[in-house]
PDB file of C-alpha atoms in Angstrom:
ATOM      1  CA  UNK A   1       0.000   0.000   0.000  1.00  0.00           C
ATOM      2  CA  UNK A   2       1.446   3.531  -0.596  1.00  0.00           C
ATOM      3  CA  UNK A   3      -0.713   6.042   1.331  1.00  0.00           C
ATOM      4  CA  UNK A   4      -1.740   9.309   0.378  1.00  0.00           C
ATOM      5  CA  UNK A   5       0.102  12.555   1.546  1.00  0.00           C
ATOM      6  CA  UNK A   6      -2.279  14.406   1.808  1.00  0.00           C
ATOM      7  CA  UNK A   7      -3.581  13.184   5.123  1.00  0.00           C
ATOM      8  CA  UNK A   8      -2.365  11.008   7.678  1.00  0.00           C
ATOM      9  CA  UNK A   9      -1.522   6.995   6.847  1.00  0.00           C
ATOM     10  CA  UNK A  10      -3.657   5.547   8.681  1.00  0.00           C
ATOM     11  CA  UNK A  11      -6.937   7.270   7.600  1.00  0.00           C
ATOM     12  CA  UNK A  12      -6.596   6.477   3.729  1.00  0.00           C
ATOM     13  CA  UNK A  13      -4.586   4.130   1.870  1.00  0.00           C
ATOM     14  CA  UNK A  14      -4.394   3.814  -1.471  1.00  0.00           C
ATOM     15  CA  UNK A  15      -3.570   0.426  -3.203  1.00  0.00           C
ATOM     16  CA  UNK A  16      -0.843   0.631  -5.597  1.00  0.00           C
ATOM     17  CA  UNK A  17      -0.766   0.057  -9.250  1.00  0.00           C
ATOM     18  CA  UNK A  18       1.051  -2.594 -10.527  1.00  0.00           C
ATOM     19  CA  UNK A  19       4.440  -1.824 -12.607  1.00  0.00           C
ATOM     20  CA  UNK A  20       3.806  -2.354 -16.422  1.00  0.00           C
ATOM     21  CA  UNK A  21       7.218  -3.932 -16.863  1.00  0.00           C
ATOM     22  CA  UNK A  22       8.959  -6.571 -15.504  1.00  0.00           C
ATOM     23  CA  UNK A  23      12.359  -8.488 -15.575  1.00  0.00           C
ATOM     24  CA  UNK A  24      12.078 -11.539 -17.437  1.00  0.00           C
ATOM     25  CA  UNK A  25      14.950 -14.180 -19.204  1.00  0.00           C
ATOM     26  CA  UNK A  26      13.242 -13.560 -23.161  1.00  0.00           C
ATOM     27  CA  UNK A  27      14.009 -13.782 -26.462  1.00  0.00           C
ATOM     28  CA  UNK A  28      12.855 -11.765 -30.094  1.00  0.00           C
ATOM     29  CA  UNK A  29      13.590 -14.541 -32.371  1.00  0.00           C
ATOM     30  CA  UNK A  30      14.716 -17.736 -31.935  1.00  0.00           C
ATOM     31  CA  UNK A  31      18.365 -19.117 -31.808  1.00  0.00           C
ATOM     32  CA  UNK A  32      20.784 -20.361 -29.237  1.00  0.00           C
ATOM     33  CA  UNK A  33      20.016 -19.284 -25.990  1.00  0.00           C
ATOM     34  CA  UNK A  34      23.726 -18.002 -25.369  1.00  0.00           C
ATOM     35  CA  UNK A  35      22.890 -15.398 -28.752  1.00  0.00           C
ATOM     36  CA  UNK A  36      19.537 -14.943 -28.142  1.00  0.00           C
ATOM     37  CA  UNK A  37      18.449 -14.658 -24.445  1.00  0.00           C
ATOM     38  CA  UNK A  38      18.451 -11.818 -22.730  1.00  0.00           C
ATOM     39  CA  UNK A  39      17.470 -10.558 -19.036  1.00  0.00           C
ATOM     40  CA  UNK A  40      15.202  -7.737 -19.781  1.00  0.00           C
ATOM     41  CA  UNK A  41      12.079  -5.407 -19.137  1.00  0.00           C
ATOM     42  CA  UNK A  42       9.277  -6.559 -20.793  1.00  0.00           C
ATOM     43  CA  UNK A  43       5.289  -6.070 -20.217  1.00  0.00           C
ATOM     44  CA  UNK A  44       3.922  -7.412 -16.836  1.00  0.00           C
ATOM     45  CA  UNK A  45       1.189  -9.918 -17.776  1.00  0.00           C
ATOM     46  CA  UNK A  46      -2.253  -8.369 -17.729  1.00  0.00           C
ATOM     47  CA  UNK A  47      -5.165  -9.824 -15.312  1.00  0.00           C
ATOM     48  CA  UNK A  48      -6.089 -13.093 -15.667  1.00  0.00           C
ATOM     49  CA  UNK A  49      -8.628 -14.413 -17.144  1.00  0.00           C
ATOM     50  CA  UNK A  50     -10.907 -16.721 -16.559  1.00  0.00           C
ATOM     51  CA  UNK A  51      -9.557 -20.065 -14.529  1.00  0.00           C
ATOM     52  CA  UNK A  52      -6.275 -18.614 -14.510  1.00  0.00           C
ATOM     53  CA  UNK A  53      -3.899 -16.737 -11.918  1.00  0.00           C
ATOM     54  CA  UNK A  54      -1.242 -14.344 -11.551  1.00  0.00           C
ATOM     55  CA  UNK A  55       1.725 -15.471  -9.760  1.00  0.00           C
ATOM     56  CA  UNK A  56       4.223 -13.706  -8.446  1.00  0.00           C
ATOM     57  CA  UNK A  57       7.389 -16.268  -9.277  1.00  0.00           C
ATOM     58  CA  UNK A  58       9.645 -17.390  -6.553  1.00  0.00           C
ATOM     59  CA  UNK A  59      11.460 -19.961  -8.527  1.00  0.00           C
ATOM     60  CA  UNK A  60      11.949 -21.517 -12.085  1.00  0.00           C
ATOM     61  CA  UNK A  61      13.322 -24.369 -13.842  1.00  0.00           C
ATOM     62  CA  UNK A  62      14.965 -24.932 -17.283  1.00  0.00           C
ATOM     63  CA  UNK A  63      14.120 -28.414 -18.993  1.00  0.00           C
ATOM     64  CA  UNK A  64      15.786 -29.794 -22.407  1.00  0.00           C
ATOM     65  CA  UNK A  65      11.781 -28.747 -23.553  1.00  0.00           C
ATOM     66  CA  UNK A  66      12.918 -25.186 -23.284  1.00  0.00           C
ATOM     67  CA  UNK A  67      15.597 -25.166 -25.333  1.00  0.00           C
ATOM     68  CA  UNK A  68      14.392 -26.897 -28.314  1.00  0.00           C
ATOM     69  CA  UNK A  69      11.710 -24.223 -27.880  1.00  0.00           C
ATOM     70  CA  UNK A  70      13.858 -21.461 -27.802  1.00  0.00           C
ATOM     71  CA  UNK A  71      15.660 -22.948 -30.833  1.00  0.00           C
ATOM     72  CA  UNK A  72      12.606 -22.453 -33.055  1.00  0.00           C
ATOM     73  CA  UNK A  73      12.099 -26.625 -33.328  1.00  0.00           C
ATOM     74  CA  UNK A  74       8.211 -26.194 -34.343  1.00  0.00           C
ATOM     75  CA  UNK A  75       8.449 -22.549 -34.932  1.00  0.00           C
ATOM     76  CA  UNK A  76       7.548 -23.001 -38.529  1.00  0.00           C
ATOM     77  CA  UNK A  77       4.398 -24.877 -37.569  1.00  0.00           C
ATOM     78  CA  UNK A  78       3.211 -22.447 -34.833  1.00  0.00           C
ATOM     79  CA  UNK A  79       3.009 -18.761 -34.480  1.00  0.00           C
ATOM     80  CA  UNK A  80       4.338 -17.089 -31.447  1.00  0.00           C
ATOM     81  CA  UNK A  81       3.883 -13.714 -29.695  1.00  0.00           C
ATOM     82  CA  UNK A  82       7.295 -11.697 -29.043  1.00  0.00           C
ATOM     83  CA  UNK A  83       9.160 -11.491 -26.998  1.00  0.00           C
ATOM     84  CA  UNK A  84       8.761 -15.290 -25.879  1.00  0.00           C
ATOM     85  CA  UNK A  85       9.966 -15.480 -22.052  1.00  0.00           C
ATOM     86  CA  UNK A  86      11.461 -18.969 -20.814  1.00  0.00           C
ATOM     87  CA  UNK A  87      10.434 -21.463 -18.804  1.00  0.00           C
ATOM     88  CA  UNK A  88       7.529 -24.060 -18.275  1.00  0.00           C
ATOM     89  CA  UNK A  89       8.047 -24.809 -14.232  1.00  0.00           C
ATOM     90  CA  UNK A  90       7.525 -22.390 -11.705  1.00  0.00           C
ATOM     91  CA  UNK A  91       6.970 -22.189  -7.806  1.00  0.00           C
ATOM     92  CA  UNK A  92       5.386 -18.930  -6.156  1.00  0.00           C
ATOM     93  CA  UNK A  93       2.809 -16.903  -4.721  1.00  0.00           C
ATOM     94  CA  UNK A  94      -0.367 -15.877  -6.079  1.00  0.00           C
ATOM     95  CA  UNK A  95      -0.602 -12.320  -6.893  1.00  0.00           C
ATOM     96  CA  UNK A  96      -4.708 -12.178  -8.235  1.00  0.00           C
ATOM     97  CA  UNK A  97      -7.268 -14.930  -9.261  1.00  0.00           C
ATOM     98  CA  UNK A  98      -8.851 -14.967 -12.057  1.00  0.00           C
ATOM     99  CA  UNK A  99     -12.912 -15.551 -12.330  1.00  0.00           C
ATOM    100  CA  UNK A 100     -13.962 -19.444 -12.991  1.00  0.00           C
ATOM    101  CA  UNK A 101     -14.239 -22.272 -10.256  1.00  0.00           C
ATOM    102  CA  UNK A 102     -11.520 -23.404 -10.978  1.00  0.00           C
ATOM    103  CA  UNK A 103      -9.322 -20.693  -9.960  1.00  0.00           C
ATOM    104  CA  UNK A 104     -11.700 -20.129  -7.047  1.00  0.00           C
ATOM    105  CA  UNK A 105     -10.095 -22.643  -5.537  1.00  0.00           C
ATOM    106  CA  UNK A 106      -6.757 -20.445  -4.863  1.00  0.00           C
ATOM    107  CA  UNK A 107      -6.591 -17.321  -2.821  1.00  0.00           C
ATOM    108  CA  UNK A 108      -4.014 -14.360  -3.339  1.00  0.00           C
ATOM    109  CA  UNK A 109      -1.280 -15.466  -1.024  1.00  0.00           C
ATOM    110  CA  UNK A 110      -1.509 -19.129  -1.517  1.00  0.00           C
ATOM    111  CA  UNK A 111       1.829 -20.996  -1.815  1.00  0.00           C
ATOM    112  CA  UNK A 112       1.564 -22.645  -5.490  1.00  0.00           C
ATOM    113  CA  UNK A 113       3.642 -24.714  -8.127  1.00  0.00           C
ATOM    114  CA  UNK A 114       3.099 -25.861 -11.321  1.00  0.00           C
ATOM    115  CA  UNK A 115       3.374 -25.619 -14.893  1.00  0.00           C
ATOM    116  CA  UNK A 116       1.782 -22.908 -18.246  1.00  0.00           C
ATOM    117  CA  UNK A 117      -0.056 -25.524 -20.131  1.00  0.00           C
ATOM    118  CA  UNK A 118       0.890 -24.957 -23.742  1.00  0.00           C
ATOM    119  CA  UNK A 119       4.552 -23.579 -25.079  1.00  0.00           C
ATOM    120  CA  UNK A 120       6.245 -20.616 -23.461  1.00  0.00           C
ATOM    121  CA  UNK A 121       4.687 -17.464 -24.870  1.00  0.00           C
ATOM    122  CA  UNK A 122       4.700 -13.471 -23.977  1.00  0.00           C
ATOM    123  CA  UNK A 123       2.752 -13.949 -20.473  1.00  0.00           C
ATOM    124  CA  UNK A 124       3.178 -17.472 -19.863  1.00  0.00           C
ATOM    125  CA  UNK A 125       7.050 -18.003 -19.630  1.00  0.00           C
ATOM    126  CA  UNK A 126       7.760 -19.048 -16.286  1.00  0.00           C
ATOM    127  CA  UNK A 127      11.441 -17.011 -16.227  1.00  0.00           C
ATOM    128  CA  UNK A 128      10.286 -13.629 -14.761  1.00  0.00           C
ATOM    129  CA  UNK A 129       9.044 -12.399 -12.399  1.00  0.00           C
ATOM    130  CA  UNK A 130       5.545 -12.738 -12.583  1.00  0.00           C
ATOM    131  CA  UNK A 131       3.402 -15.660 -14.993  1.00  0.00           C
ATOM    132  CA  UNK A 132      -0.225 -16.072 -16.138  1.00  0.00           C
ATOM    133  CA  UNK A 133      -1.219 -19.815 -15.700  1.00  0.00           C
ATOM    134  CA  UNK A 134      -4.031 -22.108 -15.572  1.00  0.00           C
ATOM    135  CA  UNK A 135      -4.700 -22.800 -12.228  1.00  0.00           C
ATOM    136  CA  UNK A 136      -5.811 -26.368 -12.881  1.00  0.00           C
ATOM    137  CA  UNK A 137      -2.160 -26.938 -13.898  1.00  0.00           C
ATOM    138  CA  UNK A 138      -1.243 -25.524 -10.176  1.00  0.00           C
ATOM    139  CA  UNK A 139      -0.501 -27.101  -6.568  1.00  0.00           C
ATOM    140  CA  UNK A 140      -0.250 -25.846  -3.108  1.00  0.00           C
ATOM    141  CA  UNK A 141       3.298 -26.165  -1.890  1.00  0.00           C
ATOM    142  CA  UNK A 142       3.677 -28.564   0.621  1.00  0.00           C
ATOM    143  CA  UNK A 143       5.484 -26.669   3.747  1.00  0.00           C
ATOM    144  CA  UNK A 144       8.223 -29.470   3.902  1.00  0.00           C
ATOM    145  CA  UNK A 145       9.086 -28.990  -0.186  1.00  0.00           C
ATOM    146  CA  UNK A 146      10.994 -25.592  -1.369  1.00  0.00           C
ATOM    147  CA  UNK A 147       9.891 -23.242  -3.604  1.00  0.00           C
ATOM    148  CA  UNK A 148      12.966 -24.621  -5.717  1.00  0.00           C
ATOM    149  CA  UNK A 149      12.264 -28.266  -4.832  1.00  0.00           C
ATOM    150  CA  UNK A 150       8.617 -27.600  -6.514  1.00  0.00           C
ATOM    151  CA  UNK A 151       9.693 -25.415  -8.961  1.00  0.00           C
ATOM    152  CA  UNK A 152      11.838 -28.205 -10.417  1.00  0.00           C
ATOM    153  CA  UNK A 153       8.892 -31.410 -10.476  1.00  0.00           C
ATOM    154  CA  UNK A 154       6.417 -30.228 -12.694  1.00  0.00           C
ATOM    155  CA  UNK A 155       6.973 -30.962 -16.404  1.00  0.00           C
ATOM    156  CA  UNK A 156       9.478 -34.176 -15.344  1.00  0.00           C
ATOM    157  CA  UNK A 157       6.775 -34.964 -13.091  1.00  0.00           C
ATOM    158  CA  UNK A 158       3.906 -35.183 -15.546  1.00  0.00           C
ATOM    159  CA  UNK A 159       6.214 -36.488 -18.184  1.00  0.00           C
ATOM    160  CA  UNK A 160       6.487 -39.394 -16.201  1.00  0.00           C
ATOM    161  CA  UNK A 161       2.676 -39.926 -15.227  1.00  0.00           C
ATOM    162  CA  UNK A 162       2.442 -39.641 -19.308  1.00  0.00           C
ATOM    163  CA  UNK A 163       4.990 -42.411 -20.056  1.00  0.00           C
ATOM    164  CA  UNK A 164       3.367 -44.631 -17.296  1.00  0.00           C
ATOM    165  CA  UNK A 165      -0.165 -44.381 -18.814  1.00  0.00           C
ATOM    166  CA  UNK A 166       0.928 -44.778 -22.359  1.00  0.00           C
ATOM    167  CA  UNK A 167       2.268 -47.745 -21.458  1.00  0.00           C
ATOM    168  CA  UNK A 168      -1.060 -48.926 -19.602  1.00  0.00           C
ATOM    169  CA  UNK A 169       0.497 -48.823 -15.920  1.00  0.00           C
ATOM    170  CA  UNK A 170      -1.478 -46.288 -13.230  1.00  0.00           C
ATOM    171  CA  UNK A 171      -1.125 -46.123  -9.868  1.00  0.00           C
ATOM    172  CA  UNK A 172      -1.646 -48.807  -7.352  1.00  0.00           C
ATOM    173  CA  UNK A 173      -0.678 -49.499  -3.776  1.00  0.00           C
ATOM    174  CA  UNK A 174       2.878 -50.827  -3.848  1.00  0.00           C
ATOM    175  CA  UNK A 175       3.416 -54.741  -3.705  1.00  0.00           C
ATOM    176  CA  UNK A 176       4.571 -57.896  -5.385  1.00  0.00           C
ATOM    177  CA  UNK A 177       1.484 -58.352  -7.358  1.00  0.00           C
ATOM    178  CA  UNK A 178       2.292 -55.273  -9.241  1.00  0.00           C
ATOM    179  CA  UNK A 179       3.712 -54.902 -12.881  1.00  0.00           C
ATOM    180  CA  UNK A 180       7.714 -54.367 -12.580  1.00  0.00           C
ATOM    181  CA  UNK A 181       9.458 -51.603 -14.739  1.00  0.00           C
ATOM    182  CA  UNK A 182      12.936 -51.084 -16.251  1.00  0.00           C
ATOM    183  CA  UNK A 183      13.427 -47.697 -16.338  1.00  0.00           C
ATOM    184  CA  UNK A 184      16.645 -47.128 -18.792  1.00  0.00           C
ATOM    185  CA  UNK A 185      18.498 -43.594 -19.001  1.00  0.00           C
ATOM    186  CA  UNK A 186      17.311 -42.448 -15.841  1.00  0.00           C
ATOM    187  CA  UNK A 187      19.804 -40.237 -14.926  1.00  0.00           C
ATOM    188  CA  UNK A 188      17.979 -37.515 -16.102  1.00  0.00           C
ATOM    189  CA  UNK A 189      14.839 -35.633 -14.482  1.00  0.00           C
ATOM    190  CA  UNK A 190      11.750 -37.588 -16.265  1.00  0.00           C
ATOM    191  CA  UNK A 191      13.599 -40.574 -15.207  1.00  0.00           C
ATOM    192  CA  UNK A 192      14.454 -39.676 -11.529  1.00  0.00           C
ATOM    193  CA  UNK A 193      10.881 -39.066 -11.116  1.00  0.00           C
ATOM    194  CA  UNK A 194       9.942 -42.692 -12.743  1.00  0.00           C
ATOM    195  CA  UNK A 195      12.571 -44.317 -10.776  1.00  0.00           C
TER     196      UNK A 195
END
């Protein structure tokens, strides 16, 4: 709150209004990250809209998924809106809720991580400091996790769900009656979460 001068602080606040810009790790075309990537000032995300929120990021993580973005991989299938910002996983606070029941279900303040749904754009790249997302693509933070511990899970984490239910394996109590899995290559984050 910044309070009016006029008279004294306590008798009439003022909320106040949001910066238009923001610091965020993005990009004007694509390329290798080292040529391309920049920390800059670019617009804050709007409100959200429906069954989406606005968080305020406390942590991010980089996947392989983000570079192959940022590389232009599928840019000649899709169309993008500039600058792109990085990043897919994030971990933070919730800034404003959108309308919908599904965002309902948050509260400015709430402890959240997740994932944007969709390919890094403008006001969904994860890599600044503020992110529009879908709130059904959002958690609360368990008090024993980090903000970086969460911030790292998400797109590894669903990955692996994904690979499990391709292959016609979901979740059961653990036992010997249950299907056994090789997991190969799993040095790497999907895999760490399989294994």
């Amino acid at each position: 709150l910044k309070f009016s001068s006029l008279s004294p602080p306590s008798l009439h606040p003022v909320m106040a209004e949001a910066p238009a810009e923001m610091l965020a790790a993005a990009y004007h075309k694509h390329g290798k990250p080292v040529s391309v990537v920049k920390v800059q000032q670019v617009a804050r995300p709007g409100p959200p809209g429906e069954g989406e929120l606005l968080i305020k990021v406390h942590a991010a993580s980089l996947n392989p998924a983000d570079w192959k973005s940022g590389e232009g991989g599928q840019g000649a299938l899709l169309g993008f809106q500039w600058p792109r910002v990085y990043g897919f996983d994030f971990a933070g606070v919730v800034e404003t809720v959108g309308s919908g029941a599904q965002a309902q279900e948050y509260k400015t303040g709430d402890e959240v991580f997740g994932m944007i749904r969709g390919l890094p754009q403008k006001d969904r790249g994860t890599v600044a400091e503020y992110c529009i997302v879908d709130a059904k693509v959002c958690a609360r933070r368990p008090g024993s996790v980090s903000m970086q511990g969460c911030a790292s899970v998400p797109l590894v984490g669903i990955t692996a769900v994904k690979m499990f239910r391709a292959c016609g394996l979901e979740p059961r109590a653990p036992g010997p009656d249950g299907p056994r899995v090789l997991v190969t290559g799993g040095a790497g984050g999907v895999g760490t979460v399989a294994i």
